[in-house]
mmCIF file of C-alpha atoms and ligand atoms in Angstrom:
data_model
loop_
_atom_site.group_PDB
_atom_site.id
_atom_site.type_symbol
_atom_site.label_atom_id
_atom_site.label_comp_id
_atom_site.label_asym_id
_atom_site.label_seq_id
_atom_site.Cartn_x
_atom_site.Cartn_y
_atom_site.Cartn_z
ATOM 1 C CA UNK A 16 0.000 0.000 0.000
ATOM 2 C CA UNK A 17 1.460 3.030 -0.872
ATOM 3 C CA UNK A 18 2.182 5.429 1.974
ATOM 4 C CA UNK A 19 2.166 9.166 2.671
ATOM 5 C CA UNK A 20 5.053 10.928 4.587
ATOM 6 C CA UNK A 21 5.263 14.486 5.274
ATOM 7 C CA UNK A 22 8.747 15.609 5.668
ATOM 8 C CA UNK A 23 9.240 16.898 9.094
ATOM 9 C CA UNK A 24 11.741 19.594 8.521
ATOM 10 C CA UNK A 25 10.302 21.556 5.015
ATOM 11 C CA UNK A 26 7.016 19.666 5.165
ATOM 12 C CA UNK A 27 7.665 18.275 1.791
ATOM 13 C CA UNK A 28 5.119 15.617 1.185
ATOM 14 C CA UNK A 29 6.489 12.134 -0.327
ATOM 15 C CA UNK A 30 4.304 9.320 -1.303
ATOM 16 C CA UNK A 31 6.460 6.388 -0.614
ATOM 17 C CA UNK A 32 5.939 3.299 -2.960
ATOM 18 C CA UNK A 33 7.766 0.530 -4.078
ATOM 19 C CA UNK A 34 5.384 -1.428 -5.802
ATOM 20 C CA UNK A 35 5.992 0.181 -8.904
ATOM 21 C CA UNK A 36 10.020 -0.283 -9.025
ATOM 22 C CA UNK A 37 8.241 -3.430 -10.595
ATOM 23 C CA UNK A 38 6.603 -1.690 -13.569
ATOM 24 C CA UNK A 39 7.600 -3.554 -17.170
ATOM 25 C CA UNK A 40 9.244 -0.808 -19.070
ATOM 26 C CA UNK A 41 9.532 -0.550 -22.838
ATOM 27 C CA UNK A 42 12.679 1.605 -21.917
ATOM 28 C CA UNK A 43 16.292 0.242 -21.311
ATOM 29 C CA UNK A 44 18.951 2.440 -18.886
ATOM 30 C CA UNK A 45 20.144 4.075 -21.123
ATOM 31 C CA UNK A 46 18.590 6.129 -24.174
ATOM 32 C CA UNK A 47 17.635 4.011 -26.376
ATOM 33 C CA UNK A 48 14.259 2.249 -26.764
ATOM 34 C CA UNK A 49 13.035 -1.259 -27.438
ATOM 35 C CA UNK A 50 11.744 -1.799 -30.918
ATOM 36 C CA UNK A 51 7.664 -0.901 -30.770
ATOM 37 C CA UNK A 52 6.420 -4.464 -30.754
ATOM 38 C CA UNK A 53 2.732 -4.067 -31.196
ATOM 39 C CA UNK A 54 2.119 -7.977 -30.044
ATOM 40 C CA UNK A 55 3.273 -7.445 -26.881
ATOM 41 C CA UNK A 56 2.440 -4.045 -25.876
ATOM 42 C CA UNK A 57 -0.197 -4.041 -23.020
ATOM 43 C CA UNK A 58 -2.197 -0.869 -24.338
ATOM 44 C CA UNK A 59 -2.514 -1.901 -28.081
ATOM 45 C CA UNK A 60 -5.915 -2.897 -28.978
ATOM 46 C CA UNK A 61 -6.051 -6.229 -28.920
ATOM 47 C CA UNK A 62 -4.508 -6.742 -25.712
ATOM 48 C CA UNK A 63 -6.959 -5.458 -23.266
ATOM 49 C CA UNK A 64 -6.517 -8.833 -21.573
ATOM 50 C CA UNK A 65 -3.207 -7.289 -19.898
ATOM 51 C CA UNK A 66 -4.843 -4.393 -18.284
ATOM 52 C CA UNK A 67 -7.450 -3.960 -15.894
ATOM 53 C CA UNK A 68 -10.999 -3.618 -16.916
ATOM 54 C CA UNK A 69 -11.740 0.581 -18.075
ATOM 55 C CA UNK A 70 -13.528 2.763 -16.191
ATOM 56 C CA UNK A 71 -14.148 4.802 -18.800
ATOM 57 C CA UNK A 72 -14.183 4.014 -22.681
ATOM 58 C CA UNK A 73 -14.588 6.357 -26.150
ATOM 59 C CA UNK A 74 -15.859 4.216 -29.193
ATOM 60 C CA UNK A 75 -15.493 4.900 -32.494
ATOM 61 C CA UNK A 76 -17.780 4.511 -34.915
ATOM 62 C CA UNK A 77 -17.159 0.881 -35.483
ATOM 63 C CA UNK A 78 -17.783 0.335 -31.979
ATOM 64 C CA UNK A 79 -14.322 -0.124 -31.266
ATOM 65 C CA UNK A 80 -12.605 1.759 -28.435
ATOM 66 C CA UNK A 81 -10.732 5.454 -29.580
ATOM 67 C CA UNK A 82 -9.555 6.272 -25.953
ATOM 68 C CA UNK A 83 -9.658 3.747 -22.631
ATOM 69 C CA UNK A 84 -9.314 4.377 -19.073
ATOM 70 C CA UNK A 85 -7.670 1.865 -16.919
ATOM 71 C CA UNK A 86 -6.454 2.140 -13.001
ATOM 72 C CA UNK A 87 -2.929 2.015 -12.592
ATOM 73 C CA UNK A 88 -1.261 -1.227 -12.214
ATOM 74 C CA UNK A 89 1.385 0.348 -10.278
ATOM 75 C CA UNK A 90 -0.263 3.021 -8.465
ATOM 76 C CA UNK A 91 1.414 5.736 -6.709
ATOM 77 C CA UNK A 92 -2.247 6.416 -4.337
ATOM 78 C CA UNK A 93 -5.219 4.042 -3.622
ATOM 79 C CA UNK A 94 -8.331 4.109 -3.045
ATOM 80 C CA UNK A 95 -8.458 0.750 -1.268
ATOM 81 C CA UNK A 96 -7.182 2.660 2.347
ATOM 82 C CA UNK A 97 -9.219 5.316 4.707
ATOM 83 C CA UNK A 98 -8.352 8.385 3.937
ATOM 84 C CA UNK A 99 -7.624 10.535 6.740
ATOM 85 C CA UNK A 100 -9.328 13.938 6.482
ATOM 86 C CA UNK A 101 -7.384 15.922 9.161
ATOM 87 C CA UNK A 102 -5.004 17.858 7.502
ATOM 88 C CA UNK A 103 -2.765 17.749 11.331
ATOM 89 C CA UNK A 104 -2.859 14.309 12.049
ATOM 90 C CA UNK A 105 0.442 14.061 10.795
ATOM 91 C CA UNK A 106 3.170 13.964 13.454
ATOM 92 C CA UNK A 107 6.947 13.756 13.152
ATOM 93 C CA UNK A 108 7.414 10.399 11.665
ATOM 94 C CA UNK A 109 4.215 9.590 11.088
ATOM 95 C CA UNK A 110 2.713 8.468 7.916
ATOM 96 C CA UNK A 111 -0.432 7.536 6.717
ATOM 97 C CA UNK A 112 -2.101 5.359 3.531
ATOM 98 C CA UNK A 113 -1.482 7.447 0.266
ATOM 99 C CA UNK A 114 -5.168 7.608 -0.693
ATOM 100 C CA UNK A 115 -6.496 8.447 -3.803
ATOM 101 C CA UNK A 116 -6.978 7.538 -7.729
ATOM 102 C CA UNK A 117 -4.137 6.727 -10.184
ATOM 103 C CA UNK A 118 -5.680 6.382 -13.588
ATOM 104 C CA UNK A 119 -4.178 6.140 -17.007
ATOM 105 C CA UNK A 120 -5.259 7.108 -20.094
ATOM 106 C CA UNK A 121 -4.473 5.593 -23.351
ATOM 107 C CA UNK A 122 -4.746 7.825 -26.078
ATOM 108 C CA UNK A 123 -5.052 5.750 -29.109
ATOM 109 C CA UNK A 124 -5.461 2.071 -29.818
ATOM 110 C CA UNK A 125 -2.389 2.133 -31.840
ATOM 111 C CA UNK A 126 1.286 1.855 -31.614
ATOM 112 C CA UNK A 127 1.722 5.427 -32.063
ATOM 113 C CA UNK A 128 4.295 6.819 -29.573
ATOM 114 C CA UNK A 129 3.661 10.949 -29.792
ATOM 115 C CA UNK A 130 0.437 13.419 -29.858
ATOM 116 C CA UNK A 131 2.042 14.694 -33.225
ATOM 117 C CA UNK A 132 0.908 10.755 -34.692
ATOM 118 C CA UNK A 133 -2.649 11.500 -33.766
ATOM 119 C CA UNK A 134 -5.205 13.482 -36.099
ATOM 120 C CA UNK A 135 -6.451 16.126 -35.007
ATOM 121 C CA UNK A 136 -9.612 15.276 -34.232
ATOM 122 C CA UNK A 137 -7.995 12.214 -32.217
ATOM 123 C CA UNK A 138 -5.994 14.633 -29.758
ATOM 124 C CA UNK A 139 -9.345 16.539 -29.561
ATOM 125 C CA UNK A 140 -11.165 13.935 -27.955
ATOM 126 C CA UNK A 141 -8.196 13.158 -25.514
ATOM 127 C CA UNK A 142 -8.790 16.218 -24.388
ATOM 128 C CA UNK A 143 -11.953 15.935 -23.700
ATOM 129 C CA UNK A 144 -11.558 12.719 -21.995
ATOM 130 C CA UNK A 145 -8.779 14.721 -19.706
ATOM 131 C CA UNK A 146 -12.070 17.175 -19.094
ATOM 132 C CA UNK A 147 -14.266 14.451 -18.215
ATOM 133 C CA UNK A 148 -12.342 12.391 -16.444
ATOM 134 C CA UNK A 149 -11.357 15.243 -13.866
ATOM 135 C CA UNK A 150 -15.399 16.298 -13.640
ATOM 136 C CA UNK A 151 -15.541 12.843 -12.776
ATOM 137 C CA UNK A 152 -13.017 13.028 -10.090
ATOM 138 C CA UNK A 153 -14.619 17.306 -9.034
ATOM 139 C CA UNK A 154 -17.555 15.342 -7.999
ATOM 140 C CA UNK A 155 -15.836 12.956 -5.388
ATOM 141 C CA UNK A 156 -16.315 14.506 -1.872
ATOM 142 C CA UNK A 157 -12.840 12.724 -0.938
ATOM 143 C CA UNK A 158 -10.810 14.247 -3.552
ATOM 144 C CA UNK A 159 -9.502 18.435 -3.765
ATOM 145 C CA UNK A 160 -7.308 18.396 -7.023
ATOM 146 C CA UNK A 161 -6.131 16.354 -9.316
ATOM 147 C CA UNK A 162 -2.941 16.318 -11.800
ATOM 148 C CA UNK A 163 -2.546 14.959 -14.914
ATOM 149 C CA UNK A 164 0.206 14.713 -16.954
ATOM 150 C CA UNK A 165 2.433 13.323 -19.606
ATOM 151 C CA UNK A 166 5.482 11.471 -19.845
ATOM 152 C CA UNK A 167 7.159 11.194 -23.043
ATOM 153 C CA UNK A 168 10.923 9.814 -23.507
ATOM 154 C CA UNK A 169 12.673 7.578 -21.350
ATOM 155 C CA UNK A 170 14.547 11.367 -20.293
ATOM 156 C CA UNK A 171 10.696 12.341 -18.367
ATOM 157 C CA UNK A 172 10.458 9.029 -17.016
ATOM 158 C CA UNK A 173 7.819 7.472 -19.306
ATOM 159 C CA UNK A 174 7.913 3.568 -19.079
ATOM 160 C CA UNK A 175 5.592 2.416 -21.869
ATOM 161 C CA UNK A 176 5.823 4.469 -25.122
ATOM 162 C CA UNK A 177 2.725 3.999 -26.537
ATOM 163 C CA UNK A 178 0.535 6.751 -26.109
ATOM 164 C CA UNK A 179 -1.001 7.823 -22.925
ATOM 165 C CA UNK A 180 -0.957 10.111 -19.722
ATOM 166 C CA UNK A 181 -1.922 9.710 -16.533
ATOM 167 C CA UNK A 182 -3.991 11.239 -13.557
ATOM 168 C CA UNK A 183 -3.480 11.131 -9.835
ATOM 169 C CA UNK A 184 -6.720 12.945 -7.749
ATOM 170 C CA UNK A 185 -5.586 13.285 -3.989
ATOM 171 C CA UNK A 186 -7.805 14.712 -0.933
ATOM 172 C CA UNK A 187 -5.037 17.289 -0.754
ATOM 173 C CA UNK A 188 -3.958 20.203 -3.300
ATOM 174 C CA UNK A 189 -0.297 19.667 -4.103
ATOM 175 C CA UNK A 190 2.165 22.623 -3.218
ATOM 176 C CA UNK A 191 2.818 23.559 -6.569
ATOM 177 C CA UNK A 192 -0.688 24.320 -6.965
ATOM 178 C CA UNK A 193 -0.715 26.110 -3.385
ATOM 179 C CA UNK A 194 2.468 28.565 -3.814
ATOM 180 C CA UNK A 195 0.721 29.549 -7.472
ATOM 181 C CA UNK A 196 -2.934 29.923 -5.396
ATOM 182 C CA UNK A 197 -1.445 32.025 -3.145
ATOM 183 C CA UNK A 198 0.788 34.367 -5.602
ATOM 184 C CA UNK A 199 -2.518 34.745 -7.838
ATOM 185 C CA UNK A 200 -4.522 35.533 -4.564
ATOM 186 C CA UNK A 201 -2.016 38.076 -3.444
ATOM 187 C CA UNK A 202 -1.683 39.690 -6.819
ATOM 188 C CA UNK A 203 -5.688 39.643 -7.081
ATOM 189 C CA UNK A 204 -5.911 41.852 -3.727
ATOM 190 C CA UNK A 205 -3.020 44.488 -4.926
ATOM 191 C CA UNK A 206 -3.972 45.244 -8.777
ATOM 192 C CA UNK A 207 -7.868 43.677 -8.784
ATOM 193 C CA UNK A 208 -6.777 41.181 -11.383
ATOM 194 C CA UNK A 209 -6.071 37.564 -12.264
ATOM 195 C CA UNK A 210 -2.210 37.048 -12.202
ATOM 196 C CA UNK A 211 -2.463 34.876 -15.338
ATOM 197 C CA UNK A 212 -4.511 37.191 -17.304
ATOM 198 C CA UNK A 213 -2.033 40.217 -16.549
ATOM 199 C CA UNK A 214 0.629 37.753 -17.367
ATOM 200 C CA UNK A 215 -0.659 37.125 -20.845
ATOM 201 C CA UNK A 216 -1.226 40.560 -21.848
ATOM 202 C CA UNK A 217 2.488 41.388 -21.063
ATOM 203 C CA UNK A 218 3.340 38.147 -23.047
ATOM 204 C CA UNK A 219 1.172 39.373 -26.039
ATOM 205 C CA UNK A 220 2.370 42.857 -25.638
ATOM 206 C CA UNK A 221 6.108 42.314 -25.283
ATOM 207 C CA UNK A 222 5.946 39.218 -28.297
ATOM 208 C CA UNK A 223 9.851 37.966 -27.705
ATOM 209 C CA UNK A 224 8.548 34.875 -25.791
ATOM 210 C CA UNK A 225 5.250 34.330 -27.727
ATOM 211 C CA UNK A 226 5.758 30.917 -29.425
ATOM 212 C CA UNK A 227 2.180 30.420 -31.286
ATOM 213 C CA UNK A 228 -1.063 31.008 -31.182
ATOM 214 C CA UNK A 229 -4.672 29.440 -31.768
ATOM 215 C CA UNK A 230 -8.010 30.699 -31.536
ATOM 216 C CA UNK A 231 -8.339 30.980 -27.697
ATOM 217 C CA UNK A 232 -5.172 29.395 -26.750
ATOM 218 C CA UNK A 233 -1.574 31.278 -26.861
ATOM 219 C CA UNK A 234 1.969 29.328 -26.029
ATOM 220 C CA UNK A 235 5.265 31.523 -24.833
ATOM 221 C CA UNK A 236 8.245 30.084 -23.484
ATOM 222 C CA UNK A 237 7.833 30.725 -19.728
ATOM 223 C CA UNK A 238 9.404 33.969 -18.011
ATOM 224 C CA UNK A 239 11.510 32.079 -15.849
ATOM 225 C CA UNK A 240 11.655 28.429 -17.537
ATOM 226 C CA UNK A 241 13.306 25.824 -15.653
ATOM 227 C CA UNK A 242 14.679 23.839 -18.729
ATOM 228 C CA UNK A 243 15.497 25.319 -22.584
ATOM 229 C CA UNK A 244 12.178 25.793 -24.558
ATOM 230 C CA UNK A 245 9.732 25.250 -21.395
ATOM 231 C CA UNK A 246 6.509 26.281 -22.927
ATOM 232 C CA UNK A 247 3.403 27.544 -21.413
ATOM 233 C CA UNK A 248 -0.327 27.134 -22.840
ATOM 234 C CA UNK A 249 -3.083 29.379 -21.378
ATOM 235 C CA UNK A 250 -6.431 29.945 -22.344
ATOM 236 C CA UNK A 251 -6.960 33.880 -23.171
ATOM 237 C CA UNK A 252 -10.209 33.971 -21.373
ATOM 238 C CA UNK A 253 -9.686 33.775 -17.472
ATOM 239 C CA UNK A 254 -11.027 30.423 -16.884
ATOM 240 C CA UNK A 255 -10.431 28.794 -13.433
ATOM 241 C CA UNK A 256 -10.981 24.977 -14.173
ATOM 242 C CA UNK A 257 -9.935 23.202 -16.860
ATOM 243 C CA UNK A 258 -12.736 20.879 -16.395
ATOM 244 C CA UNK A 259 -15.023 23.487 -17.593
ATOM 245 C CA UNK A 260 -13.504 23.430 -21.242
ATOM 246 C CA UNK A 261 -16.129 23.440 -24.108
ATOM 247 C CA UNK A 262 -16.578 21.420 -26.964
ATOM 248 C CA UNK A 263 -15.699 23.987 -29.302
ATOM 249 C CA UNK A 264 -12.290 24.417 -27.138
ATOM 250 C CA UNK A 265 -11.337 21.128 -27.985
ATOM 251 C CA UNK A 266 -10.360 21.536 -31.225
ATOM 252 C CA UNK A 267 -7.918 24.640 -31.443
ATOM 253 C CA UNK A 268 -6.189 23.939 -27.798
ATOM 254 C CA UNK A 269 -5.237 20.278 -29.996
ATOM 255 C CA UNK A 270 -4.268 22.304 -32.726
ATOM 256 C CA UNK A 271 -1.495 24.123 -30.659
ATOM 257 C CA UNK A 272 -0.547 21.439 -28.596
ATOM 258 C CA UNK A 273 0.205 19.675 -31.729
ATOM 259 C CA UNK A 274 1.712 23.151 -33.334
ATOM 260 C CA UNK A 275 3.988 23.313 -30.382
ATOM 261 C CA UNK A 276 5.278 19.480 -29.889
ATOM 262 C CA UNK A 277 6.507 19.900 -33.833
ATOM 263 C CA UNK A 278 8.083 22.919 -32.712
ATOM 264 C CA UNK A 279 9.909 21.580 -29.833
ATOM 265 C CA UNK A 280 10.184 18.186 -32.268
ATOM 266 C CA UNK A 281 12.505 20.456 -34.924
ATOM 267 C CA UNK A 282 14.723 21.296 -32.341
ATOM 268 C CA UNK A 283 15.428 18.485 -29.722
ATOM 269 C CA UNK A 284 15.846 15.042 -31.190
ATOM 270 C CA UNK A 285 14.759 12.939 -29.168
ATOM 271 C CA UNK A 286 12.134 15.367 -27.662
ATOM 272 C CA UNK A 287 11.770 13.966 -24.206
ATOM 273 C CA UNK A 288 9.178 15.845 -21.645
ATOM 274 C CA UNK A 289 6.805 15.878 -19.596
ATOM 275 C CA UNK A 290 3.364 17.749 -20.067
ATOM 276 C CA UNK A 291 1.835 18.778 -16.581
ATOM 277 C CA UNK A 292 -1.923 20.138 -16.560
ATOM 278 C CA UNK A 293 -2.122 22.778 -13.461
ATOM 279 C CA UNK A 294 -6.136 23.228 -12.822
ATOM 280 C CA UNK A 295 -7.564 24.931 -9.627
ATOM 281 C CA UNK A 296 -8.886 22.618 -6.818
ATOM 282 C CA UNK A 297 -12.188 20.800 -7.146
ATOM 283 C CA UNK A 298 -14.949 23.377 -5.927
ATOM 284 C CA UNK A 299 -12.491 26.739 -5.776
ATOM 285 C CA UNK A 300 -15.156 29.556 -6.176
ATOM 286 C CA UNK A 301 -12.906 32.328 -6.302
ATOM 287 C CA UNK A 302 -12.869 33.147 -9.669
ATOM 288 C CA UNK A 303 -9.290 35.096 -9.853
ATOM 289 C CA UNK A 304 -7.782 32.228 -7.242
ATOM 290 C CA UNK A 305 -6.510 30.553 -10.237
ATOM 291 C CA UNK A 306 -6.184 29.753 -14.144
ATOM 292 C CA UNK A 307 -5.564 26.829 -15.613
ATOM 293 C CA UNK A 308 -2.839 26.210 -18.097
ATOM 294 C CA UNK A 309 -0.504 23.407 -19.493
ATOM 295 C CA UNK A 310 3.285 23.548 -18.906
ATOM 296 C CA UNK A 311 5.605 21.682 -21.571
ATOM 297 C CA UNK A 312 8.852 20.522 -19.721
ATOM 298 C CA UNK A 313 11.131 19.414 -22.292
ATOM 299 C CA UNK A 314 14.085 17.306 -20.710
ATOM 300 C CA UNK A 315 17.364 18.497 -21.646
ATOM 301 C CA UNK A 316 19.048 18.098 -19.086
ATOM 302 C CA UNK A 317 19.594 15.827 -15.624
ATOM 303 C CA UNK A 318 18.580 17.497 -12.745
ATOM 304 C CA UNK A 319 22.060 17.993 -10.963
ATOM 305 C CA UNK A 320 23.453 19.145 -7.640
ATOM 306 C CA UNK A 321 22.602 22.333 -7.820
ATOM 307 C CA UNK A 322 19.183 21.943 -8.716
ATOM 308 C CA UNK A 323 18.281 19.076 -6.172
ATOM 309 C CA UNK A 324 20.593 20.737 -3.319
ATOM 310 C CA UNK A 325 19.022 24.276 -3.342
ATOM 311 C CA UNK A 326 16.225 24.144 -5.832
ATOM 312 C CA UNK A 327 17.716 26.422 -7.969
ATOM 313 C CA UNK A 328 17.454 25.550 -11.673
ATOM 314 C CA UNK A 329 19.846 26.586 -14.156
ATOM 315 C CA UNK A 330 18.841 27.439 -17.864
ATOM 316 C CA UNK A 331 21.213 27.532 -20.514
ATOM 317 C CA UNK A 332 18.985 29.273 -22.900
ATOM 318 C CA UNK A 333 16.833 32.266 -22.376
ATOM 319 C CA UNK A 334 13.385 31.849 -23.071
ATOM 320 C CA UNK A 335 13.226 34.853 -25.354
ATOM 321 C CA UNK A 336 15.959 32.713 -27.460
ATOM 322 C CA UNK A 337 14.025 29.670 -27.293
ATOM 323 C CA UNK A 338 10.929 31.666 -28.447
ATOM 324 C CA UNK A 339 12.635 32.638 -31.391
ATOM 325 C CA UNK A 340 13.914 29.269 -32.340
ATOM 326 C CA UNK A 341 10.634 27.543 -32.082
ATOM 327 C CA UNK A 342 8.836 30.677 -34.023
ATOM 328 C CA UNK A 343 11.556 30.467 -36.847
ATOM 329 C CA UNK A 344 11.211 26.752 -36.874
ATOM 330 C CA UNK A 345 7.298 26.646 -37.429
ATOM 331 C CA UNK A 346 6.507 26.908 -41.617
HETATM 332 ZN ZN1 LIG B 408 1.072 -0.280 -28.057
HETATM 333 ZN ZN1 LIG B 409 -6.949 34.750 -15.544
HETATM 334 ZN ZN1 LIG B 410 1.637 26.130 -13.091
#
């Protein structure tokens, strides 16, 4: 059962779990990956026998399934434990069951490895899988937030390369999510406006970071990016939840996540990253306490001593270079 420690000293909260050192990787140590062998891969169609039964299943029009929802073999939180509710019933050294839901979501039935393989319309109704599966998960009185996110290249620590991403819902909103909460509520008091949306209109004003843009949807490098070419989506329109997408959205937010991936694909070969969906918590009213967007981590580099040792990460390209790059790459 995978267990919950809280850090006594920064209060850094670990979820301890061994079970999935065991997870069957299509990956070896080093770089390079194992030949896509469609026979044996457990999230090809065909070989639904490997996984657990979906919770949640989009058919085509044949009947057969487009997009399928399995738990996690290997899950990092269950929902087989209590789940304690006090927030202070930690102690020093205490731990408790890491509840919650561990889902993963496989994004096509074939052996396609990247989001750039899908049609459009495919990556369209991923995301609005990613929508309903988190209104699923908004509902659940246990659960305040949820993450999803991508893994792509053995470099972000994806296991299976066939196509998919993953969501973790926990009764508690991770820190991340908490230190941006509080900047945007802090900002919100001082100027009387979302953080993000004030954010964006510098972005679009200045233009040196601006990487594309799509109906609703813009991408710049980030400010302050942690790696080369980290990439930011946001929706224009202050919008707290990305569970609250529309139909119509669907479409042109696929269309840039797609523009940007072949962006990022012209200039790191292989393009390994990690795609990390930061949504307000389940049932946040306050409408300027948050705004959703997608950050696009590509992995360039190990995380060293530096970076582990005092958090500090170092970027060998600017963002306003990395803007550039990606613009002049995109035909
Ligand atoms: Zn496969
Ligand atoms: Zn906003
Ligand atoms: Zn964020």
């Amino acid at each position: 059962m995978p267990e919950l420690r809280i850090d006594p000293i920064s209060g850094r909260k670990v979820i301890i779990a061994e079970d999935r050192a065991g997870r069957p990787s299509d990956f070896e140590s080093t770089e390079s990956v194992h030949p896509p062998d469609a026979s044996s891969c457990p999230f090809c169609a065909g070989q639904e026998q490997q996984t657990p039964n979906p919770l949640w299943e989009v058919l085509g029009e044949s009947g057969d399934w487009q997009v399928r929802v399995i738990p996690n073999l290997y899950p990092a939180v269950s929902l087989d434990c209590n789940h304690a509710t006090e927030e202070n019933s930690f102690q020093t050294l205490s731990s408790q069951p890491a509840y919650g839901a561990h889902e993963v979501i496989i994004e096509s039935p074939r052996h396609v490895q990247e989001l750039t393989e899908l049609a459009i319309d495919e990556l369209a109704g991923v995301l609005l899988v990613y929508r309903d599966r988190l209104r699923h998960w908004s509902t659940a009185a246990t659960m305040r937030h949820a993450t999803l996110f991508k893994n792509v290249g053995y470099a972000a620590g994806a296991s299976l390369e066939h196509i998919h991403s993953q969501l973790v819902a926990m009764p508690f909103v991770p820190e991340v999510i908490v230190r941006e909460m509080q900047a945007a509520k802090q900002f919100y008091d001082r100027e009387g406006i979302c953080i993000f949306c004030r954010l964006l209109q510098k972005e679009l004003e200045q233009g040196e970071r601006l990487v594309s843009e799509v109906g609703p949807f813009v991408a710049f490098c980030a400010y302050a990016g942690r790696q080369p070419f980290e990439t930011w989506i946001l929706p224009t329109s202050h919008a707290l939840h990305f569970h609250e997408l529309s139909d119509d959205e669907a479409l042109p937010l696929a269309n840039l996540i797609q523009q940007v991936v072949s962006q990022l694909q012209t200039q790191l070969k292989p393009l390994s990253y990690n795609l990390v969906l930061h949504t307000a918590p389940f049932g946040e009213q306050l409408p300027a306490a948050y705004h959703w967007h997608l950050e696009i981590i590509p992995r360039t580099a190990q995380l060293a001593g530096f970076e582990w040792g005092a958090g500090v990460h170092i970027n060998s390209l600017s963002p306003e270079h990395a803007a550039k790059r990606l613009r002049d790459a995109f035909i």
